[in-house]
mmCIF file of C-alpha atoms in Angstrom:
data_model
loop_
_atom_site.group_PDB
_atom_site.id
_atom_site.type_symbol
_atom_site.label_atom_id
_atom_site.label_comp_id
_atom_site.label_asym_id
_atom_site.label_seq_id
_atom_site.Cartn_x
_atom_site.Cartn_y
_atom_site.Cartn_z
ATOM 1 C CA MET M 835 -15.268 18.906 -55.325
ATOM 2 C CA THR M 836 -17.597 20.220 -52.641
ATOM 3 C CA PHE M 837 -17.381 19.322 -48.963
ATOM 4 C CA ARG M 838 -20.190 19.681 -46.491
ATOM 5 C CA LEU M 839 -20.175 20.315 -42.758
ATOM 6 C CA GLU M 840 -23.543 20.375 -41.066
ATOM 7 C CA ALA M 841 -24.674 20.533 -37.457
ATOM 8 C CA LYS M 842 -27.592 18.388 -36.459
ATOM 9 C CA THR M 843 -30.746 20.468 -36.800
ATOM 10 C CA HIS M 844 -31.843 19.866 -33.210
ATOM 11 C CA PHE M 845 -28.402 20.795 -31.852
ATOM 12 C CA HIS M 846 -28.301 23.996 -33.903
ATOM 13 C CA SER M 847 -31.878 24.974 -33.004
ATOM 14 C CA THR M 848 -31.312 24.316 -29.309
ATOM 15 C CA ASN M 849 -28.146 26.427 -29.228
ATOM 16 C CA LEU M 850 -29.801 29.268 -31.113
ATOM 17 C CA LEU M 851 -32.821 29.228 -28.806
ATOM 18 C CA THR M 852 -30.583 29.203 -25.725
ATOM 19 C CA SER M 853 -28.624 32.179 -27.070
ATOM 20 C CA LEU M 854 -31.801 34.148 -27.768
ATOM 21 C CA GLN M 855 -33.143 33.406 -24.289
ATOM 22 C CA THR M 856 -29.830 34.501 -22.762
ATOM 23 C CA LEU M 857 -30.059 37.720 -24.764
ATOM 24 C CA SER M 858 -33.410 38.454 -23.138
ATOM 25 C CA ASN M 859 -31.593 38.699 -19.771
ATOM 26 C CA ASP M 860 -29.315 41.468 -21.082
ATOM 27 C CA GLN M 861 -30.096 45.164 -20.847
ATOM 28 C CA PRO M 862 -32.483 46.204 -23.670
ATOM 29 C CA ASP M 863 -30.931 48.463 -26.316
ATOM 30 C CA LEU M 864 -33.937 49.260 -28.499
ATOM 31 C CA LEU M 865 -37.251 50.977 -27.839
ATOM 32 C CA LEU M 866 -40.393 50.190 -29.826
ATOM 33 C CA LEU M 867 -43.066 52.878 -29.595
ATOM 34 C CA THR M 868 -46.732 52.231 -30.338
ATOM 35 C CA ALA M 869 -49.178 54.682 -31.890
ATOM 36 C CA GLY M 870 -51.024 54.455 -28.582
ATOM 37 C CA GLY M 871 -47.988 55.881 -26.761
ATOM 38 C CA ALA M 872 -46.663 52.709 -25.116
ATOM 39 C CA CYS M 873 -42.955 51.854 -25.079
ATOM 40 C CA VAL M 874 -41.647 48.281 -25.312
ATOM 41 C CA GLN M 875 -37.971 47.577 -24.649
ATOM 42 C CA THR M 876 -36.171 44.873 -26.599
ATOM 43 C CA HIS M 877 -32.851 44.054 -28.267
ATOM 44 C CA GLN M 878 -31.511 45.313 -31.572
ATOM 45 C CA LEU M 879 -29.974 41.947 -32.393
ATOM 46 C CA LEU M 880 -33.317 40.168 -32.126
ATOM 47 C CA LEU M 881 -35.050 42.371 -34.684
ATOM 48 C CA ALA M 882 -31.971 42.681 -36.902
ATOM 49 C CA MET M 883 -31.748 38.888 -37.201
ATOM 50 C CA PHE M 884 -35.202 38.680 -38.718
ATOM 51 C CA SER M 885 -35.340 41.913 -40.715
ATOM 52 C CA PRO M 886 -32.646 43.169 -43.087
ATOM 53 C CA PHE M 887 -34.575 46.461 -43.284
ATOM 54 C CA VAL M 888 -34.408 46.994 -39.511
ATOM 55 C CA ASN M 889 -30.793 45.833 -39.513
ATOM 56 C CA ASN M 890 -29.885 48.559 -42.036
ATOM 57 C CA ILE M 891 -31.587 51.198 -39.911
ATOM 58 C CA LEU M 892 -29.900 50.075 -36.702
ATOM 59 C CA GLU M 893 -26.414 49.977 -38.255
ATOM 60 C CA SER M 894 -26.445 53.767 -38.441
ATOM 61 C CA PHE M 895 -26.578 54.121 -34.625
ATOM 62 C CA THR M 896 -23.596 54.042 -32.304
ATOM 63 C CA THR M 897 -23.431 51.578 -29.428
ATOM 64 C CA SER M 898 -23.910 54.422 -26.941
ATOM 65 C CA GLU M 899 -27.268 55.356 -28.476
ATOM 66 C CA THR M 900 -30.584 53.645 -27.737
ATOM 67 C CA PRO M 901 -32.679 53.946 -30.879
ATOM 68 C CA ALA M 902 -36.466 54.157 -30.814
ATOM 69 C CA ILE M 903 -38.695 52.936 -33.629
ATOM 70 C CA SER M 904 -42.265 54.163 -33.869
ATOM 71 C CA LEU M 905 -44.657 51.533 -35.197
ATOM 72 C CA PRO M 906 -48.276 51.833 -36.385
ATOM 73 C CA VAL M 907 -49.722 49.468 -33.770
ATOM 74 C CA GLN M 908 -52.032 50.522 -30.980
ATOM 75 C CA GLU M 909 -51.337 47.956 -28.267
ATOM 76 C CA SER M 910 -48.027 47.090 -26.647
ATOM 77 C CA SER M 911 -49.277 43.502 -26.311
ATOM 78 C CA GLU M 912 -48.912 43.114 -30.085
ATOM 79 C CA LEU M 913 -45.222 44.014 -29.855
ATOM 80 C CA ILE M 914 -44.678 41.855 -26.789
ATOM 81 C CA ASN M 915 -46.178 38.862 -28.609
ATOM 82 C CA LEU M 916 -43.934 39.567 -31.607
ATOM 83 C CA ILE M 917 -40.840 39.683 -29.391
ATOM 84 C CA LYS M 918 -41.863 36.419 -27.708
ATOM 85 C CA LEU M 919 -42.390 34.774 -31.092
ATOM 86 C CA LEU M 920 -39.008 35.934 -32.414
ATOM 87 C CA SER M 921 -37.064 35.028 -29.277
ATOM 88 C CA SER M 922 -38.638 31.674 -28.385
ATOM 89 C CA GLY M 923 -40.730 30.647 -31.374
ATOM 90 C CA LYS M 924 -43.890 30.780 -29.238
ATOM 91 C CA ALA M 925 -46.372 33.340 -27.971
ATOM 92 C CA TYR M 926 -49.371 32.628 -25.771
ATOM 93 C CA THR M 927 -52.379 34.821 -25.082
ATOM 94 C CA GLN M 928 -56.049 34.563 -24.207
ATOM 95 C CA ASP M 929 -56.885 36.791 -27.189
ATOM 96 C CA SER M 930 -56.527 34.996 -30.533
ATOM 97 C CA GLY M 931 -56.992 38.305 -32.352
ATOM 98 C CA ALA M 932 -53.820 39.615 -30.752
ATOM 99 C CA LEU M 933 -51.834 36.723 -32.220
ATOM 100 C CA ARG M 934 -53.321 37.263 -35.679
ATOM 101 C CA LYS M 935 -51.959 40.803 -35.627
ATOM 102 C CA VAL M 936 -48.434 39.478 -35.060
ATOM 103 C CA VAL M 937 -48.389 37.358 -38.188
#
């Protein structure tokens, strides 16, 4: 026999979104470096949630270290839009091309 316990989708989504927004108020613990030389600060947990590959990389660091990941993107705005999309589910910009680069 199998039993099921399920939270209402809206309740679960709302709590997850609130937690991610609260995380954005914490001190960043990850640096993302662009090929253009810009540095964007974010949170390890945010990227680890969405990428098992990044999660595996970040597990090798101690909590006292702030890792930096170099990415083959030119503009920091591309990374900022990605972080906004991951943390809130939305990203807004005047440049539609910038959003296409995120997905």
